[in-house]
Amino acid sequence: MEFICLIICFLILFSIYIYAENKLLLIKRYTVRTGIKGLKIVQISDIHKKRCEKQICAKVKQFEPDFILLTGDIVSRTEKDFSRLDRLTAELTKICPVYASPGNHELDLPEKEYGVYKQIMKKNGVNYLENSQTVFEYGGRQIKIAGANLKSSIYKNPDGGYSNLEKYTADELENALGKKEGFTILSAHNPFCLDAYAQWGADLVFSGHVHGGAVRLPFIGGLLSPERKFFPKYSKGIYKSGKTAMVVSGGIGKLRIFNPPEIVFLETE
């Protein structure tokens, strides 16, 4: 009987911990050597249906970033009410320029809802990059910011499953964006395509998608990817491929354990 009581107490306390952890919003700080000193970037990724617009904006304001990247899954594929997106983007664009690219949930939106989503982005002044690039002026230097609209088949197969997923290649990225020219920051939701991003020549990549692996295990890292694969190669942190550095955000939404919701703040040196 005592053992059963201990188990029940443990489960209650663990549930309280999970609830409290998922209410947090931490700032994950990184520094990356790029040859461009002092550029401050905030990355927001994978909010899904979480309601925390005020908390996000309050955190971002503290850092006075040069620009903000929204790297996909800012809404859920089942979204019908985009008022949260409207409030969030209206406030973020008051802080500094905002650039966004789609995640798999945006790509899965029905045509009507995707149209509403893009209208809100445009109305609030977000630079929405669907396989396109723009220029950000910083310290007298032109920085390219590119957004990749990655194909749905790298996320799911035609049957809606996760086996035999297609690859994404540097040639496909070049066909979508053109040849890489000058210092380029790439916003691309899926981190598992890092080799393609590096072969294309991206200097700095920002990705999300994996939610930190949902559960973080000590000394091991993320447990599970959205593709139902255990111990994903890229789950959260900074990874390198050749001269390309990739930042993977653990994201904000979805249930998580030992893996608090986060906003990324990166400063270059």
Coordinates of C-alpha atoms in Angstrom, one line a residue:
M1 CA 0.0 0.0 0.0
E2 CA 2.8 2.4 0.9
F3 CA 4.5 1.6 -2.4
I4 CA 1.3 2.5 -4.3
C5 CA 1.0 5.7 -2.4
L6 CA 4.6 6.6 -3.3
I7 CA 3.9 5.9 -7.0
I8 CA 0.8 8.1 -6.9
C9 CA 2.7 10.9 -5.2
F10 CA 5.5 10.7 -7.7
L11 CA 3.0 10.8 -10.6
I12 CA 1.2 13.8 -9.2
L13 CA 4.5 15.7 -8.6
F14 CA 5.8 14.7 -12.1
S15 CA 2.6 16.0 -13.6
I16 CA 2.9 19.3 -11.8
Y17 CA 6.5 19.6 -13.0
I18 CA 5.6 18.9 -16.6
Y19 CA 2.8 21.5 -16.4
A20 CA 5.1 24.1 -14.9
E21 CA 7.9 23.4 -17.4
N22 CA 5.6 23.8 -20.3
K23 CA 4.5 27.2 -19.0
L24 CA 8.1 28.5 -19.1
L25 CA 9.6 30.4 -22.0
L26 CA 13.4 30.5 -21.8
I27 CA 16.0 32.4 -23.9
K28 CA 18.6 30.2 -25.5
R29 CA 21.7 32.3 -26.2
Y30 CA 24.3 31.4 -28.9
T31 CA 27.3 33.1 -30.4
V32 CA 28.5 32.1 -33.8
R33 CA 31.7 33.3 -35.6
T34 CA 30.7 34.6 -39.0
G35 CA 33.1 37.5 -39.7
I36 CA 30.2 39.9 -39.1
K37 CA 30.4 41.4 -35.6
G38 CA 27.5 42.2 -33.4
L39 CA 24.5 41.2 -35.5
K40 CA 21.7 40.3 -33.2
I41 CA 19.0 37.8 -34.4
V42 CA 16.0 36.4 -32.6
Q43 CA 14.5 33.1 -33.8
I44 CA 11.0 32.1 -33.0
S45 CA 9.8 28.6 -34.1
D46 CA 7.1 26.0 -33.7
I47 CA 4.5 27.8 -31.7
H48 CA 1.7 25.7 -33.0
K49 CA -1.4 26.4 -30.9
K50 CA 0.3 27.7 -27.8
R51 CA -1.1 31.0 -26.5
C52 CA 1.8 33.1 -25.4
E53 CA 2.0 36.1 -27.7
K54 CA 2.5 38.7 -24.9
Q55 CA 5.2 36.6 -23.2
I56 CA 7.0 36.2 -26.5
C57 CA 6.9 39.9 -27.3
A58 CA 8.0 40.9 -23.9
K59 CA 11.0 38.6 -24.1
V60 CA 12.0 39.7 -27.6
K61 CA 11.9 43.4 -26.7
Q62 CA 14.6 42.9 -24.0
F63 CA 17.2 42.0 -26.6
E64 CA 16.7 44.8 -29.1
P65 CA 17.4 42.4 -32.1
D66 CA 18.4 43.7 -35.5
F67 CA 15.8 41.3 -37.0
I68 CA 13.5 38.4 -36.1
L69 CA 13.2 35.1 -38.0
L70 CA 10.0 33.1 -37.8
T71 CA 11.1 29.6 -39.0
G72 CA 7.9 27.8 -39.5
D73 CA 5.0 26.1 -37.7
I74 CA 4.0 29.4 -36.2
V75 CA 0.4 28.1 -36.5
S76 CA -1.1 24.6 -36.6
R77 CA -2.3 22.9 -39.8
T78 CA -5.8 22.7 -38.1
E79 CA -5.8 26.5 -37.4
K80 CA -9.1 28.3 -38.2
D81 CA -8.7 31.4 -36.0
F82 CA -5.6 33.4 -36.9
S83 CA -6.1 36.2 -34.3
R84 CA -3.1 35.0 -32.3
L85 CA -0.9 35.3 -35.4
D86 CA -2.3 38.7 -36.0
R87 CA -1.5 40.0 -32.5
L88 CA 1.9 38.4 -32.5
T89 CA 3.1 39.7 -35.8
A90 CA 1.6 43.1 -35.3
E91 CA 3.7 43.5 -32.1
L92 CA 6.9 41.9 -33.4
T93 CA 7.1 44.2 -36.4
K94 CA 7.0 47.2 -34.0
I95 CA 10.3 46.0 -32.5
C96 CA 12.3 45.4 -35.7
P97 CA 12.1 43.8 -39.2
V98 CA 10.6 40.3 -39.2
Y99 CA 11.3 37.6 -41.8
A100 CA 9.3 34.4 -42.1
S101 CA 9.4 31.1 -44.0
P102 CA 6.9 28.3 -43.9
G103 CA 7.0 25.0 -41.9
N104 CA 5.2 21.8 -42.7
H105 CA 2.1 22.9 -40.8
E106 CA 1.8 26.1 -42.9
L107 CA 2.2 23.9 -46.1
D108 CA -0.5 21.6 -44.9
L109 CA -3.1 24.4 -44.4
P110 CA -6.1 24.3 -46.7
E111 CA -5.8 26.9 -49.5
K112 CA -8.3 29.3 -48.0
E113 CA -6.6 29.3 -44.5
Y114 CA -3.1 29.6 -46.1
G115 CA -4.4 32.7 -48.0
V116 CA -5.6 34.2 -44.7
Y117 CA -2.3 33.4 -43.0
K118 CA -0.3 35.1 -45.8
Q119 CA -2.7 38.1 -45.8
I120 CA -2.0 38.7 -42.1
M121 CA 1.7 38.4 -42.6
K122 CA 1.5 41.0 -45.4
K123 CA -0.8 43.3 -43.5
N124 CA 1.5 43.4 -40.5
G125 CA 4.7 44.0 -42.5
V126 CA 6.3 40.6 -42.2
N127 CA 8.7 39.8 -45.0
Y128 CA 7.3 36.4 -46.0
L129 CA 9.9 34.4 -47.9
E130 CA 8.6 31.5 -50.0
N131 CA 11.6 30.3 -52.0
S132 CA 12.8 33.9 -52.2
Q133 CA 15.5 36.2 -50.9
T134 CA 15.8 39.8 -49.7
V135 CA 18.6 42.1 -48.5
F136 CA 19.2 43.3 -45.0
E137 CA 21.6 46.3 -44.6
Y138 CA 23.9 46.0 -41.6
G139 CA 26.9 48.2 -40.9
G140 CA 27.2 49.1 -44.5
R141 CA 27.2 45.5 -45.6
Q142 CA 24.4 43.7 -47.5
I143 CA 23.3 40.4 -45.9
K144 CA 21.1 38.1 -47.9
I145 CA 18.1 36.6 -46.0
A146 CA 16.6 33.6 -47.8
G147 CA 13.5 31.6 -47.0
A148 CA 13.1 28.0 -48.3
N149 CA 9.6 26.6 -49.0
L150 CA 10.6 23.0 -48.5
K151 CA 8.5 20.3 -50.3
S152 CA 5.9 18.4 -48.2
S153 CA 7.4 15.0 -49.3
I154 CA 10.4 15.4 -47.0
Y155 CA 7.9 15.4 -44.1
K156 CA 5.4 12.7 -45.0
N157 CA 5.0 10.2 -47.8
P158 CA 1.9 10.2 -50.1
D159 CA 0.1 7.8 -47.7
G160 CA 0.6 10.2 -44.8
G161 CA 3.3 8.0 -43.2
Y162 CA 6.9 8.5 -42.4
S163 CA 8.7 5.7 -44.2
N164 CA 10.8 6.3 -47.4
L165 CA 10.7 10.0 -47.2
E166 CA 12.2 12.0 -50.1
K167 CA 15.5 13.8 -49.8
Y168 CA 16.0 17.5 -50.4
T169 CA 19.0 18.4 -52.5
A170 CA 21.3 21.4 -53.1
D171 CA 20.1 21.4 -56.7
E172 CA 16.5 21.8 -55.6
L173 CA 17.5 24.6 -53.3
E174 CA 19.4 26.3 -56.1
N175 CA 16.4 25.9 -58.4
A176 CA 14.2 27.5 -55.8
L177 CA 16.5 30.4 -54.7
G178 CA 19.1 30.7 -57.4
K179 CA 22.8 30.6 -56.8
K180 CA 24.1 31.7 -53.4
E181 CA 25.7 35.1 -53.6
G182 CA 27.3 36.9 -50.7
F183 CA 26.8 36.3 -47.0
T184 CA 23.5 34.5 -46.8
I185 CA 21.3 33.5 -43.8
L186 CA 18.8 30.8 -44.7
S187 CA 15.6 30.2 -42.9
A188 CA 14.6 26.5 -43.6
H189 CA 12.2 24.7 -41.2
N190 CA 13.6 21.2 -41.5
P191 CA 17.1 20.7 -40.1
F192 CA 17.6 17.2 -41.6
C193 CA 18.5 18.8 -44.9
L194 CA 21.6 20.4 -43.5
D195 CA 23.9 18.8 -46.1
A196 CA 21.9 20.3 -48.9
Y197 CA 21.9 23.8 -47.3
A198 CA 25.7 23.5 -46.8
Q199 CA 26.3 22.3 -50.4
W200 CA 24.2 25.3 -51.6
G201 CA 26.5 27.5 -49.6
A202 CA 24.4 29.0 -46.8
D203 CA 26.6 30.6 -44.2
L204 CA 24.1 30.5 -41.4
V205 CA 20.9 28.4 -41.2
F206 CA 18.0 28.6 -38.8
S207 CA 15.7 25.6 -38.4
G208 CA 13.2 24.1 -36.0
H209 CA 10.7 21.3 -36.6
V210 CA 12.0 18.7 -34.1
H211 CA 10.7 20.5 -30.9
G212 CA 14.0 19.6 -29.2
G213 CA 13.2 15.9 -29.5
A214 CA 10.1 16.3 -27.4
V215 CA 11.8 14.7 -24.4
R216 CA 15.4 15.5 -23.6
L217 CA 17.5 12.8 -21.9
P218 CA 20.7 13.7 -20.0
F219 CA 23.9 13.1 -22.1
I220 CA 21.8 11.8 -25.0
G221 CA 19.6 14.7 -26.2
G222 CA 16.3 14.6 -28.0
L223 CA 14.3 11.4 -27.9
L224 CA 11.9 11.6 -30.8
S225 CA 11.4 13.5 -34.0
P226 CA 8.0 14.4 -35.6
E227 CA 8.8 11.6 -38.2
R228 CA 8.5 9.1 -35.3
K229 CA 12.3 8.5 -35.4
F230 CA 14.2 7.9 -32.1
F231 CA 17.2 10.0 -31.3
P232 CA 17.1 12.5 -34.2
K233 CA 20.5 13.6 -35.5
Y234 CA 19.6 17.3 -35.2
S235 CA 17.2 18.2 -32.3
K236 CA 18.4 21.4 -30.6
G237 CA 21.6 23.5 -30.6
I238 CA 24.3 24.4 -33.2
Y239 CA 25.5 22.0 -35.8
K240 CA 28.2 22.3 -38.5
S241 CA 28.5 21.0 -42.0
G242 CA 31.6 22.3 -43.8
K243 CA 31.5 26.1 -43.5
T244 CA 27.8 26.2 -42.7
A245 CA 26.5 26.6 -39.1
M246 CA 22.9 25.6 -38.4
V247 CA 20.9 26.8 -35.4
V248 CA 18.1 24.5 -34.4
S249 CA 15.5 25.9 -32.1
G250 CA 13.7 23.6 -29.6
G251 CA 10.6 25.7 -30.3
I252 CA 7.7 26.8 -28.1
G253 CA 4.6 24.7 -28.6
K254 CA 3.7 21.0 -28.2
L255 CA 4.1 18.9 -25.1
R256 CA 7.7 18.5 -23.9
I257 CA 9.6 17.0 -21.0
F258 CA 13.0 18.2 -19.6
N259 CA 12.9 20.5 -22.6
P260 CA 11.4 23.9 -21.8
P261 CA 9.9 26.1 -24.6
E262 CA 12.5 28.5 -25.9
I263 CA 13.3 31.6 -28.0
V264 CA 16.7 31.7 -29.6
F265 CA 18.9 34.8 -29.3
L266 CA 22.0 34.7 -31.5
E267 CA 24.8 37.2 -31.7
T268 CA 27.5 37.0 -34.4
E269 CA 31.2 37.7 -34.0

